[in-house]
Amino acid sequence: MDDAVTARWWRRNAIALAAVAVLLPTTAVVVGGNEWWNANQADPVFPTTVGPDTTVEFGGATWGPARWGTVAADTASDAPAGARAVVIEVPVDPRGKILSCGSPMLRETGGENRRWINALADVDWSYDAQSSCPSDEAVPFTIEVPYLVPDDATGPFDLELALTDQLPGYLVLRLP
């Protein structure tokens, strides 16, 4: 092919080549983003992090501040060797809205970066205490959740709360 034929071919196909150069990456981003969203929309992915001793508005309610609660002697006696029972408390004002949240997860953000789910089945715990959001009331309440934490856990610690209507966003409350 001579140079004149090549130059004419590029000019004739310039618009189509530009369209391919734009549409190919755009298609990849849209398809990939859609697949990612479908795979992660029900998972906590985007945190809203709040410092210790801080109150935050999240999901139409007021949360916090999160704090370490007092562990009853009978609850602490149920802790296995090498672990301690702790209680995390989070005051919540739903401001007239019924909230849907599960029991929060405790995370060690330093040290070994471990996570713990509640120890409701492992310690002698009062089932009158709210360990998640009540599904039938829209009045202020306090989430109180026991955890069994290894003695070597050094912290700092975060409490992670997911509200079903806020996913993939979730709330991270730093503990003092």
GROMACS .gro file of N, CA and C in nm:
model
  528
    1MET      N    1   0.083  -0.118   0.000
    1MET     CA    2   0.000   0.000   0.000
    1MET      C    3   0.087   0.124   0.000
    2ASP      N    4   0.044   0.217  -0.076
    2ASP     CA    5   0.124   0.338  -0.073
    2ASP      C    6   0.070   0.433   0.032
    3ASP      N    7   0.143   0.537   0.061
    3ASP     CA    8   0.109   0.630   0.170
    3ASP      C    9  -0.021   0.704   0.144
    4ALA      N   10  -0.053   0.733   0.021
    4ALA     CA   11  -0.176   0.806  -0.011
    4ALA      C   12  -0.298   0.722   0.021
    5VAL      N   13  -0.293   0.593  -0.010
    5VAL     CA   14  -0.405   0.503   0.018
    5VAL      C   15  -0.422   0.489   0.169
    6THR      N   16  -0.312   0.475   0.241
    6THR     CA   17  -0.317   0.462   0.386
    6THR      C   18  -0.376   0.588   0.449
    7ALA      N   19  -0.334   0.704   0.403
    7ALA     CA   20  -0.384   0.830   0.458
    7ALA      C   21  -0.534   0.844   0.431
    8ARG      N   22  -0.579   0.807   0.310
    8ARG     CA   23  -0.723   0.815   0.279
    8ARG      C   24  -0.802   0.721   0.369
    9TRP      N   25  -0.749   0.601   0.392
    9TRP     CA   26  -0.818   0.503   0.478
    9TRP      C   27  -0.835   0.560   0.619
   10TRP      N   28  -0.731   0.621   0.675
   10TRP     CA   29  -0.739   0.679   0.810
   10TRP      C   30  -0.841   0.793   0.812
   11ARG      N   31  -0.844   0.877   0.707
   11ARG     CA   32  -0.941   0.987   0.704
   11ARG      C   33  -1.083   0.935   0.693
   12ARG      N   34  -1.108   0.835   0.607
   12ARG     CA   35  -1.242   0.779   0.590
   12ARG      C   36  -1.292   0.713   0.718
   13ASN      N   37  -1.204   0.655   0.794
   13ASN     CA   38  -1.244   0.580   0.913
   13ASN      C   39  -1.216   0.652   1.044
   14ALA      N   40  -1.182   0.779   1.039
   14ALA     CA   41  -1.146   0.854   1.160
   14ALA      C   42  -1.260   0.857   1.262
   15ILE      N   43  -1.382   0.882   1.214
   15ILE     CA   44  -1.496   0.891   1.307
   15ILE      C   45  -1.521   0.754   1.371
   16ALA      N   46  -1.519   0.650   1.292
   16ALA     CA   47  -1.542   0.515   1.346
   16ALA      C   48  -1.431   0.477   1.445
   17LEU      N   49  -1.307   0.509   1.414
   17LEU     CA   50  -1.196   0.477   1.504
   17LEU      C   51  -1.205   0.556   1.634
   18ALA      N   52  -1.246   0.683   1.625
   18ALA     CA   53  -1.263   0.764   1.746
   18ALA      C   54  -1.377   0.708   1.831
   19ALA      N   55  -1.484   0.665   1.766
   19ALA     CA   56  -1.597   0.606   1.839
   19ALA      C   57  -1.553   0.479   1.912
   20VAL      N   58  -1.476   0.394   1.846
   20VAL     CA   59  -1.426   0.272   1.911
   20VAL      C   60  -1.335   0.308   2.027
   21ALA      N   61  -1.249   0.409   2.009
   21ALA     CA   62  -1.156   0.449   2.115
   21ALA      C   63  -1.231   0.502   2.239
   22VAL      N   64  -1.347   0.560   2.218
   22VAL     CA   65  -1.427   0.611   2.331
   22VAL      C   66  -1.521   0.503   2.385
   23LEU      N   67  -1.589   0.433   2.298
   23LEU     CA   68  -1.692   0.339   2.341
   23LEU      C   69  -1.638   0.211   2.404
   24LEU      N   70  -1.524   0.164   2.360
   24LEU     CA   71  -1.469   0.040   2.416
   24LEU      C   72  -1.435   0.055   2.564
   25PRO      N   73  -1.358   0.156   2.606
   25PRO     CA   74  -1.333   0.170   2.750
   25PRO      C   75  -1.459   0.206   2.829
   26THR      N   76  -1.547   0.286   2.769
   26THR     CA   77  -1.672   0.322   2.837
   26THR      C   78  -1.756   0.198   2.863
   27THR      N   79  -1.766   0.111   2.766
   27THR     CA   80  -1.841  -0.013   2.783
   27THR      C   81  -1.780  -0.099   2.893
   28ALA      N   82  -1.648  -0.109   2.894
   28ALA     CA   83  -1.581  -0.188   2.998
   28ALA      C   84  -1.608  -0.131   3.136
   29VAL      N   85  -1.605   0.001   3.151
   29VAL     CA   86  -1.631   0.064   3.280
   29VAL      C   87  -1.776   0.043   3.323
   30VAL      N   88  -1.870   0.062   3.232
   30VAL     CA   89  -2.012   0.046   3.266
   30VAL      C   90  -2.044  -0.098   3.303
   31VAL      N   91  -1.999  -0.192   3.223
   31VAL     CA   92  -2.026  -0.334   3.252
   31VAL      C   93  -1.957  -0.376   3.382
   32GLY      N   94  -1.831  -0.340   3.396
   32GLY     CA   95  -1.758  -0.374   3.519
   32GLY      C   96  -1.820  -0.310   3.642
   33GLY      N   97  -1.858  -0.182   3.631
   33GLY     CA   98  -1.922  -0.113   3.744
   33GLY      C   99  -2.055  -0.175   3.780
   34ASN      N  100  -2.133  -0.213   3.679
   34ASN     CA  101  -2.263  -0.276   3.703
   34ASN      C  102  -2.245  -0.412   3.772
   35GLU      N  103  -2.149  -0.489   3.728
   35GLU     CA  104  -2.122  -0.619   3.790
   35GLU      C  105  -2.075  -0.601   3.934
   36TRP      N  106  -1.987  -0.502   3.957
   36TRP     CA  107  -1.939  -0.476   4.092
   36TRP      C  108  -2.056  -0.437   4.182
   37TRP      N  109  -2.142  -0.347   4.133
   37TRP     CA  110  -2.258  -0.302   4.212
   37TRP      C  111  -2.349  -0.418   4.246
   38ASN      N  112  -2.379  -0.503   4.150
   38ASN     CA  113  -2.466  -0.618   4.175
   38ASN      C  114  -2.404  -0.713   4.277
   39ALA      N  115  -2.273  -0.728   4.274
   39ALA     CA  116  -2.207  -0.818   4.368
   39ALA      C  117  -2.194  -0.759   4.508
   40ASN      N  118  -2.190  -0.626   4.520
   40ASN     CA  119  -2.160  -0.563   4.649
   40ASN      C  120  -2.271  -0.476   4.708
   41GLN      N  121  -2.383  -0.462   4.642
   41GLN     CA  122  -2.485  -0.370   4.692
   41GLN      C  123  -2.544  -0.412   4.826
   42ALA      N  124  -2.536  -0.538   4.863
   42ALA     CA  125  -2.590  -0.584   4.992
   42ALA      C  126  -2.480  -0.602   5.095
   43ASP      N  127  -2.358  -0.559   5.065
   43ASP     CA  128  -2.246  -0.571   5.157
   43ASP      C  129  -2.205  -0.433   5.206
   44PRO      N  130  -2.156  -0.424   5.330
   44PRO     CA  131  -2.103  -0.295   5.376
   44PRO      C  132  -1.970  -0.265   5.307
   45VAL      N  133  -1.968  -0.162   5.224
   45VAL     CA  134  -1.849  -0.130   5.146
   45VAL      C  135  -1.798   0.011   5.174
   46PHE      N  136  -1.890   0.107   5.188
   46PHE     CA  137  -1.851   0.247   5.203
   46PHE      C  138  -1.874   0.293   5.347
   47PRO      N  139  -1.768   0.306   5.427
   47PRO     CA  140  -1.786   0.343   5.567
   47PRO      C  141  -1.808   0.493   5.588
   48THR      N  142  -1.889   0.525   5.687
   48THR     CA  143  -1.899   0.659   5.743
   48THR      C  144  -1.836   0.647   5.881
   49THR      N  145  -1.716   0.700   5.897
   49THR     CA  146  -1.639   0.682   6.020
   49THR      C  147  -1.653   0.803   6.109
   50VAL      N  148  -1.676   0.775   6.238
   50VAL     CA  149  -1.696   0.880   6.337
   50VAL      C  150  -1.596   0.861   6.450
   51GLY      N  151  -1.535   0.969   6.495
   51GLY     CA  152  -1.436   0.962   6.601
   51GLY      C  153  -1.496   0.924   6.735
   52PRO      N  154  -1.410   0.895   6.832
   52PRO     CA  155  -1.458   0.858   6.965
   52PRO      C  156  -1.535   0.973   7.030
   53ASP      N  157  -1.629   0.937   7.114
   53ASP     CA  158  -1.710   1.035   7.188
   53ASP      C  159  -1.783   1.132   7.096
   54THR      N  160  -1.824   1.085   6.978
   54THR     CA  161  -1.891   1.169   6.880
   54THR      C  162  -2.029   1.112   6.847
   55THR      N  163  -2.124   1.201   6.824
   55THR     CA  164  -2.258   1.165   6.781
   55THR      C  165  -2.267   1.194   6.631
   56VAL      N  166  -2.343   1.109   6.558
   56VAL     CA  167  -2.352   1.126   6.413
   56VAL      C  168  -2.496   1.103   6.368
   57GLU      N  169  -2.534   1.171   6.260
   57GLU     CA  170  -2.662   1.147   6.192
   57GLU      C  171  -2.633   1.049   6.081
   58PHE      N  172  -2.704   0.935   6.082
   58PHE     CA  173  -2.682   0.833   5.980
   58PHE      C  174  -2.812   0.755   5.962
   59GLY      N  175  -2.857   0.742   5.839
   59GLY     CA  176  -2.977   0.666   5.810
   59GLY      C  177  -3.102   0.724   5.872
   60GLY      N  178  -3.105   0.855   5.892
   60GLY     CA  179  -3.223   0.920   5.950
   60GLY      C  180  -3.231   0.912   6.101
   61ALA      N  181  -3.124   0.867   6.167
   61ALA     CA  182  -3.122   0.854   6.312
   61ALA      C  183  -2.995   0.916   6.368
   62THR      N  184  -2.996   0.939   6.499
   62THR     CA  185  -2.878   0.990   6.568
   62THR      C  186  -2.813   0.874   6.642
   63TRP      N  187  -2.684   0.853   6.618
   63TRP     CA  188  -2.609   0.740   6.675
   63TRP      C  189  -2.496   0.792   6.762
   64GLY      N  190  -2.477   0.728   6.877
   64GLY     CA  191  -2.359   0.751   6.958
   64GLY      C  192  -2.379   0.850   7.071
   65PRO      N  193  -2.270   0.873   7.139
   65PRO     CA  194  -2.138   0.816   7.115
   65PRO      C  195  -2.129   0.672   7.165
   66ALA      N  196  -2.050   0.591   7.097
   66ALA     CA  197  -2.028   0.452   7.140
   66ALA      C  198  -1.936   0.453   7.261
   67ARG      N  199  -1.962   0.362   7.353
   67ARG     CA  200  -1.880   0.357   7.474
   67ARG      C  201  -1.871   0.213   7.526
   68TRP      N  202  -1.768   0.192   7.607
   68TRP     CA  203  -1.752   0.064   7.674
   68TRP      C  204  -1.850   0.061   7.790
   69GLY      N  205  -1.926  -0.046   7.802
   69GLY     CA  206  -2.020  -0.058   7.912
   69GLY      C  207  -1.962  -0.139   8.027
   70THR      N  208  -2.039  -0.146   8.133
   70THR     CA  209  -1.998  -0.223   8.250
   70THR      C  210  -2.037  -0.369   8.230
   71VAL      N  211  -1.945  -0.458   8.259
   71VAL     CA  212  -1.970  -0.601   8.247
   71VAL      C  213  -2.012  -0.653   8.384
   72ALA      N  214  -2.129  -0.713   8.390
   72ALA     CA  215  -2.175  -0.772   8.516
   72ALA      C  216  -2.084  -0.886   8.556
   73ALA      N  217  -2.070  -0.906   8.685
   73ALA     CA  218  -1.978  -1.010   8.736
   73ALA      C  219  -2.015  -1.148   8.682
   74ASP      N  220  -2.146  -1.179   8.673
   74ASP     CA  221  -2.184  -1.312   8.623
   74ASP      C  222  -2.155  -1.325   8.473
   75THR      N  223  -2.162  -1.216   8.399
   75THR     CA  224  -2.128  -1.220   8.256
   75THR      C  225  -1.977  -1.241   8.239
   76ALA      N  226  -1.898  -1.168   8.317
   76ALA     CA  227  -1.754  -1.179   8.309
   76ALA      C  228  -1.707  -1.320   8.348
   77SER      N  229  -1.780  -1.385   8.439
   77SER     CA  230  -1.738  -1.518   8.484
   77SER      C  231  -1.756  -1.623   8.374
   78ASP      N  232  -1.838  -1.594   8.273
   78ASP     CA  233  -1.860  -1.687   8.162
   78ASP      C  234  -1.750  -1.680   8.056
   79ALA      N  235  -1.661  -1.582   8.067
   79ALA     CA  236  -1.555  -1.567   7.967
   79ALA      C  237  -1.456  -1.682   7.980
   80PRO      N  238  -1.418  -1.743   7.868
   80PRO     CA  239  -1.319  -1.852   7.873
   80PRO      C  240  -1.181  -1.798   7.912
   81ALA      N  241  -1.095  -1.888   7.949
   81ALA     CA  242  -0.958  -1.849   7.985
   81ALA      C  243  -0.893  -1.781   7.865
   82GLY      N  244  -0.822  -1.671   7.889
   82GLY     CA  245  -0.753  -1.599   7.783
   82GLY      C  246  -0.840  -1.497   7.713
   83ALA      N  247  -0.962  -1.476   7.763
   83ALA     CA  248  -1.051  -1.377   7.702
   83ALA      C  249  -1.120  -1.297   7.813
   84ARG      N  250  -1.168  -1.182   7.775
   84ARG     CA  251  -1.244  -1.101   7.868
   84ARG      C  252  -1.376  -1.062   7.804
   85ALA      N  253  -1.479  -1.051   7.887
   85ALA     CA  254  -1.611  -1.010   7.838
   85ALA      C  255  -1.619  -0.858   7.845
   86VAL      N  256  -1.657  -0.797   7.735
   86VAL     CA  257  -1.679  -0.652   7.731
   86VAL      C  258  -1.817  -0.626   7.675
   87VAL      N  259  -1.872  -0.510   7.709
   87VAL     CA  260  -2.002  -0.470   7.657
   87VAL      C  261  -1.985  -0.335   7.589
   88ILE      N  262  -2.035  -0.325   7.467
   88ILE     CA  263  -2.032  -0.198   7.395
   88ILE      C  264  -2.175  -0.144   7.392
   89GLU      N  265  -2.190  -0.015   7.422
   89GLU     CA  266  -2.321   0.049   7.424
   89GLU      C  267  -2.323   0.164   7.323
   90VAL      N  268  -2.435   0.172   7.250
   90VAL     CA  269  -2.453   0.280   7.153
   90VAL      C  270  -2.595   0.335   7.170
   91PRO      N  271  -2.608   0.458   7.223
   91PRO     CA  272  -2.741   0.520   7.227
   91PRO      C  273  -2.788   0.556   7.086
   92VAL      N  274  -2.916   0.532   7.059
   92VAL     CA  275  -2.972   0.558   6.926
   92VAL      C  276  -3.103   0.633   6.942
   93ASP      N  277  -3.119   0.741   6.868
   93ASP     CA  278  -3.247   0.812   6.861
   93ASP      C  279  -3.295   0.799   6.717
   94PRO      N  280  -3.392   0.711   6.691
   94PRO     CA  281  -3.438   0.689   6.554
   94PRO      C  282  -3.523   0.803   6.499
   95ARG      N  283  -3.555   0.901   6.581
   95ARG     CA  284  -3.635   1.018   6.541
   95ARG      C  285  -3.763   0.978   6.468
   96GLY      N  286  -3.834   0.882   6.530
   96GLY     CA  287  -3.964   0.843   6.478
   96GLY      C  288  -3.959   0.746   6.361
   97LYS      N  289  -3.842   0.697   6.326
   97LYS     CA  290  -3.828   0.606   6.212
   97LYS      C  291  -3.794   0.466   6.264
   98ILE      N  292  -3.856   0.364   6.207
   98ILE     CA  293  -3.820   0.227   6.242
   98ILE      C  294  -3.694   0.191   6.165
   99LEU      N  295  -3.591   0.150   6.237
   99LEU     CA  296  -3.462   0.118   6.178
   99LEU      C  297  -3.447  -0.032   6.161
  100SER      N  298  -3.367  -0.072   6.065
  100SER     CA  299  -3.339  -0.214   6.043
  100SER      C  300  -3.188  -0.233   6.043
  101CYS      N  301  -3.137  -0.283   6.156
  101CYS     CA  302  -2.993  -0.309   6.165
  101CYS      C  303  -2.971  -0.436   6.244
  102GLY      N  304  -2.863  -0.502   6.215
  102GLY     CA  305  -2.826  -0.622   6.288
  102GLY      C  306  -2.735  -0.587   6.404
  103SER      N  307  -2.687  -0.688   6.469
  103SER     CA  308  -2.593  -0.669   6.580
  103SER      C  309  -2.460  -0.620   6.524
  104PRO      N  310  -2.399  -0.520   6.585
  104PRO     CA  311  -2.274  -0.465   6.532
  104PRO      C  312  -2.156  -0.561   6.548
  105MET      N  313  -2.051  -0.533   6.471
  105MET     CA  314  -1.928  -0.611   6.477
  105MET      C  315  -1.820  -0.525   6.541
  106LEU      N  316  -1.742  -0.585   6.629
  106LEU     CA  317  -1.631  -0.516   6.694
  106LEU      C  318  -1.503  -0.548   6.616
  107ARG      N  319  -1.427  -0.444   6.585
  107ARG     CA  320  -1.304  -0.463   6.506
  107ARG      C  321  -1.186  -0.400   6.580
  108GLU      N  322  -1.077  -0.474   6.583
  108GLU     CA  323  -0.951  -0.424   6.637
  108GLU      C  324  -0.879  -0.357   6.520
  109THR      N  325  -0.859  -0.226   6.527
  109THR     CA  326  -0.799  -0.154   6.414
  109THR      C  327  -0.648  -0.146   6.423
  110GLY      N  328  -0.593  -0.189   6.534
  110GLY     CA  329  -0.448  -0.198   6.551
  110GLY      C  330  -0.415  -0.344   6.579
  111GLY      N  331  -0.292  -0.369   6.617
  111GLY     CA  332  -0.255  -0.505   6.653
  111GLY      C  333  -0.275  -0.601   6.537
  112GLU      N  334  -0.354  -0.705   6.561
  112GLU     CA  335  -0.375  -0.809   6.461
  112GLU      C  336  -0.496  -0.785   6.370
  113ASN      N  337  -0.565  -0.673   6.385
  113ASN     CA  338  -0.681  -0.638   6.301
  113ASN      C  339  -0.788  -0.746   6.301
  114ARG      N  340  -0.822  -0.797   6.418
  114ARG     CA  341  -0.923  -0.902   6.427
  114ARG      C  342  -1.063  -0.842   6.437
  115ARG      N  343  -1.163  -0.927   6.410
  115ARG     CA  344  -1.304  -0.887   6.422
  115ARG      C  345  -1.376  -0.988   6.509
  116TRP      N  346  -1.478  -0.938   6.582
  116TRP     CA  347  -1.557  -1.026   6.667
  116TRP      C  348  -1.705  -0.997   6.649
  117ILE      N  349  -1.783  -1.104   6.641
  117ILE     CA  350  -1.929  -1.090   6.642
  117ILE      C  351  -1.974  -1.096   6.787
  118ASN      N  352  -2.101  -1.068   6.810
  118ASN     CA  353  -2.150  -1.066   6.948
  118ASN      C  354  -2.135  -1.203   7.014
  119ALA      N  355  -2.131  -1.198   7.147
  119ALA     CA  356  -2.116  -1.320   7.226
  119ALA      C  357  -2.246  -1.350   7.301
  120LEU      N  358  -2.359  -1.318   7.240
  120LEU     CA  359  -2.489  -1.338   7.305
  120LEU      C  360  -2.510  -1.482   7.347
  121ALA      N  361  -2.465  -1.577   7.266
  121ALA     CA  362  -2.485  -1.718   7.296
  121ALA      C  363  -2.376  -1.774   7.388
  122ASP      N  364  -2.271  -1.695   7.411
  122ASP     CA  365  -2.156  -1.746   7.486
  122ASP      C  366  -2.149  -1.698   7.631
  123VAL      N  367  -2.224  -1.596   7.665
  123VAL     CA  368  -2.222  -1.542   7.801
  123VAL      C  369  -2.364  -1.534   7.854
  124ASP      N  370  -2.376  -1.523   7.984
  124ASP     CA  371  -2.506  -1.507   8.048
  124ASP      C  372  -2.550  -1.362   8.027
  125TRP      N  373  -2.638  -1.342   7.929
  125TRP     CA  374  -2.673  -1.206   7.889
  125TRP      C  375  -2.823  -1.187   7.901
  126SER      N  376  -2.863  -1.068   7.939
  126SER     CA  377  -3.005  -1.036   7.951
  126SER      C  378  -3.065  -1.017   7.812
  127TYR      N  379  -3.166  -1.091   7.782
  127TYR     CA  380  -3.230  -1.078   7.651
  127TYR      C  381  -3.325  -0.959   7.645
  128ASP      N  382  -3.337  -0.885   7.756
  128ASP     CA  383  -3.414  -0.761   7.754
  128ASP      C  384  -3.334  -0.648   7.690
  129ALA      N  385  -3.203  -0.661   7.689
  129ALA     CA  386  -3.117  -0.559   7.629
  129ALA      C  387  -3.128  -0.565   7.477
  130GLN      N  388  -3.121  -0.450   7.412
  130GLN     CA  389  -3.126  -0.442   7.266
  130GLN      C  390  -2.988  -0.475   7.210
  131SER      N  391  -2.977  -0.582   7.132
  131SER     CA  392  -2.850  -0.614   7.067
  131SER      C  393  -2.851  -0.572   6.920
  132SER      N  394  -2.965  -0.524   6.873
  132SER     CA  395  -2.980  -0.473   6.738
  132SER      C  396  -3.095  -0.373   6.740
  133CYS      N  397  -3.131  -0.322   6.624
  133CYS     CA  398  -3.241  -0.225   6.617
  133CYS      C  399  -3.374  -0.297   6.635
  134PRO      N  400  -3.464  -0.243   6.719
  134PRO     CA  401  -3.595  -0.306   6.732
  134PRO      C  402  -3.675  -0.286   6.604
  135SER      N  403  -3.742  -0.390   6.560
  135SER     CA  404  -3.813  -0.383   6.432
  135SER      C  405  -3.956  -0.333   6.446
  136ASP      N  406  -3.999  -0.302   6.569
  136ASP     CA  407  -4.138  -0.263   6.588
  136ASP      C  408  -4.157  -0.132   6.662
  137GLU      N  409  -4.049  -0.063   6.695
  137GLU     CA  410  -4.060   0.062   6.769
  137GLU      C  411  -3.973   0.169   6.705
  138ALA      N  412  -4.017   0.294   6.722
  138ALA     CA  413  -3.941   0.407   6.669
  138ALA      C  414  -3.910   0.505   6.782
  139VAL      N  415  -3.876   0.451   6.898
  139VAL     CA  416  -3.842   0.533   7.015
  139VAL      C  417  -3.692   0.517   7.044
  140PRO      N  418  -3.631   0.613   7.115
  140PRO     CA  419  -3.489   0.601   7.147
  140PRO      C  420  -3.458   0.473   7.226
  141PHE      N  421  -3.343   0.414   7.198
  141PHE     CA  422  -3.300   0.292   7.263
  141PHE      C  423  -3.147   0.290   7.268
  142THR      N  424  -3.092   0.195   7.338
  142THR     CA  425  -2.947   0.177   7.345
  142THR      C  426  -2.914   0.035   7.305
  143ILE      N  427  -2.829   0.022   7.204
  143ILE     CA  428  -2.780  -0.110   7.166
  143ILE      C  429  -2.672  -0.149   7.267
  144GLU      N  430  -2.688  -0.264   7.330
  144GLU     CA  431  -2.590  -0.315   7.427
  144GLU      C  432  -2.552  -0.455   7.383
  145VAL      N  433  -2.425  -0.473   7.348
  145VAL     CA  434  -2.381  -0.601   7.293
  145VAL      C  435  -2.256  -0.650   7.366
  146PRO      N  436  -2.260  -0.776   7.414
  146PRO     CA  437  -2.140  -0.833   7.475
  146PRO      C  438  -2.048  -0.895   7.369
  147TYR      N  439  -1.919  -0.887   7.396
  147TYR     CA  440  -1.819  -0.950   7.309
  147TYR      C  441  -1.718  -1.021   7.397
  148LEU      N  442  -1.663  -1.129   7.348
  148LEU     CA  443  -1.551  -1.196   7.412
  148LEU      C  444  -1.426  -1.158   7.335
  149VAL      N  445  -1.338  -1.084   7.400
  149VAL     CA  446  -1.219  -1.031   7.336
  149VAL      C  447  -1.096  -1.097   7.399
  150PRO      N  448  -1.004  -1.147   7.318
  150PRO     CA  449  -0.883  -1.208   7.374
  150PRO      C  450  -0.806  -1.109   7.461
  151ASP      N  451  -0.741  -1.160   7.563
  151ASP     CA  452  -0.664  -1.074   7.653
  151ASP      C  453  -0.553  -0.998   7.580
  152ASP      N  454  -0.502  -1.054   7.469
  152ASP     CA  455  -0.393  -0.988   7.399
  152ASP      C  456  -0.439  -0.883   7.298
  153ALA      N  457  -0.569  -0.859   7.288
  153ALA     CA  458  -0.621  -0.755   7.197
  153ALA      C  459  -0.584  -0.619   7.253
  154THR      N  460  -0.517  -0.539   7.171
  154THR     CA  461  -0.463  -0.413   7.220
  154THR      C  462  -0.540  -0.290   7.174
  155GLY      N  463  -0.620  -0.303   7.066
  155GLY     CA  464  -0.693  -0.187   7.017
  155GLY      C  465  -0.601  -0.100   6.933
  156PRO      N  466  -0.650   0.015   6.892
  156PRO     CA  467  -0.782   0.071   6.917
  156PRO      C  468  -0.891  -0.012   6.851
  157PHE      N  469  -1.017   0.017   6.890
  157PHE     CA  470  -1.130  -0.062   6.846
  157PHE      C  471  -1.234   0.025   6.777
  158ASP      N  472  -1.303  -0.035   6.679
  158ASP     CA  473  -1.416   0.028   6.610
  158ASP      C  474  -1.537  -0.063   6.622
  159LEU      N  475  -1.654  -0.003   6.618
  159LEU     CA  476  -1.779  -0.077   6.614
  159LEU      C  477  -1.841  -0.051   6.478
  160GLU      N  478  -1.875  -0.156   6.403
  160GLU     CA  479  -1.930  -0.143   6.268
  160GLU      C  480  -2.077  -0.181   6.269
  161LEU      N  481  -2.161  -0.089   6.223
  161LEU     CA  482  -2.306  -0.109   6.218
  161LEU      C  483  -2.355  -0.095   6.075
  162ALA      N  484  -2.435  -0.189   6.029
  162ALA     CA  485  -2.492  -0.183   5.894
  162ALA      C  486  -2.643  -0.171   5.904
  163LEU      N  487  -2.699  -0.071   5.838
  163LEU     CA  488  -2.844  -0.055   5.826
  163LEU      C  489  -2.883  -0.103   5.687
  164THR      N  490  -2.984  -0.188   5.679
  164THR     CA  491  -3.018  -0.248   5.549
  164THR      C  492  -3.053  -0.144   5.445
  165ASP      N  493  -3.119  -0.035   5.483
  165ASP     CA  494  -3.158   0.064   5.382
  165ASP      C  495  -3.045   0.162   5.348
  166GLN      N  496  -2.928   0.147   5.409
  166GLN     CA  497  -2.815   0.233   5.379
  166GLN      C  498  -2.702   0.161   5.305
  167LEU      N  499  -2.714   0.028   5.290
  167LEU     CA  500  -2.609  -0.048   5.221
  167LEU      C  501  -2.597  -0.001   5.077
  168PRO      N  502  -2.478   0.004   5.023
  168PRO     CA  503  -2.351  -0.048   5.071
  168PRO      C  504  -2.278   0.043   5.171
  169GLY      N  505  -2.343   0.150   5.217
  169GLY     CA  506  -2.282   0.233   5.321
  169GLY      C  507  -2.303   0.169   5.458
  170TYR      N  508  -2.212   0.197   5.548
  170TYR     CA  509  -2.227   0.148   5.686
  170TYR      C  510  -2.158   0.246   5.780
  171LEU      N  511  -2.186   0.231   5.910
  171LEU     CA  512  -2.139   0.324   6.011
  171LEU      C  513  -2.026   0.260   6.090
  172VAL      N  514  -1.918   0.336   6.110
  172VAL     CA  515  -1.805   0.292   6.192
  172VAL      C  516  -1.790   0.391   6.306
  173LEU      N  517  -1.810   0.342   6.428
  173LEU     CA  518  -1.796   0.425   6.546
  173LEU      C  519  -1.665   0.388   6.617
  174ARG      N  520  -1.575   0.483   6.628
  174ARG     CA  521  -1.448   0.459   6.699
  174ARG      C  522  -1.476   0.460   6.849
  175LEU      N  523  -1.417   0.364   6.918
  175LEU     CA  524  -1.436   0.355   7.062
  175LEU      C  525  -1.325   0.429   7.136
  176PRO      N  526  -1.360   0.496   7.246
  176PRO     CA  527  -1.257   0.569   7.322
  176PRO      C  528  -1.162   0.472   7.392
   0.00000   0.00000   0.00000
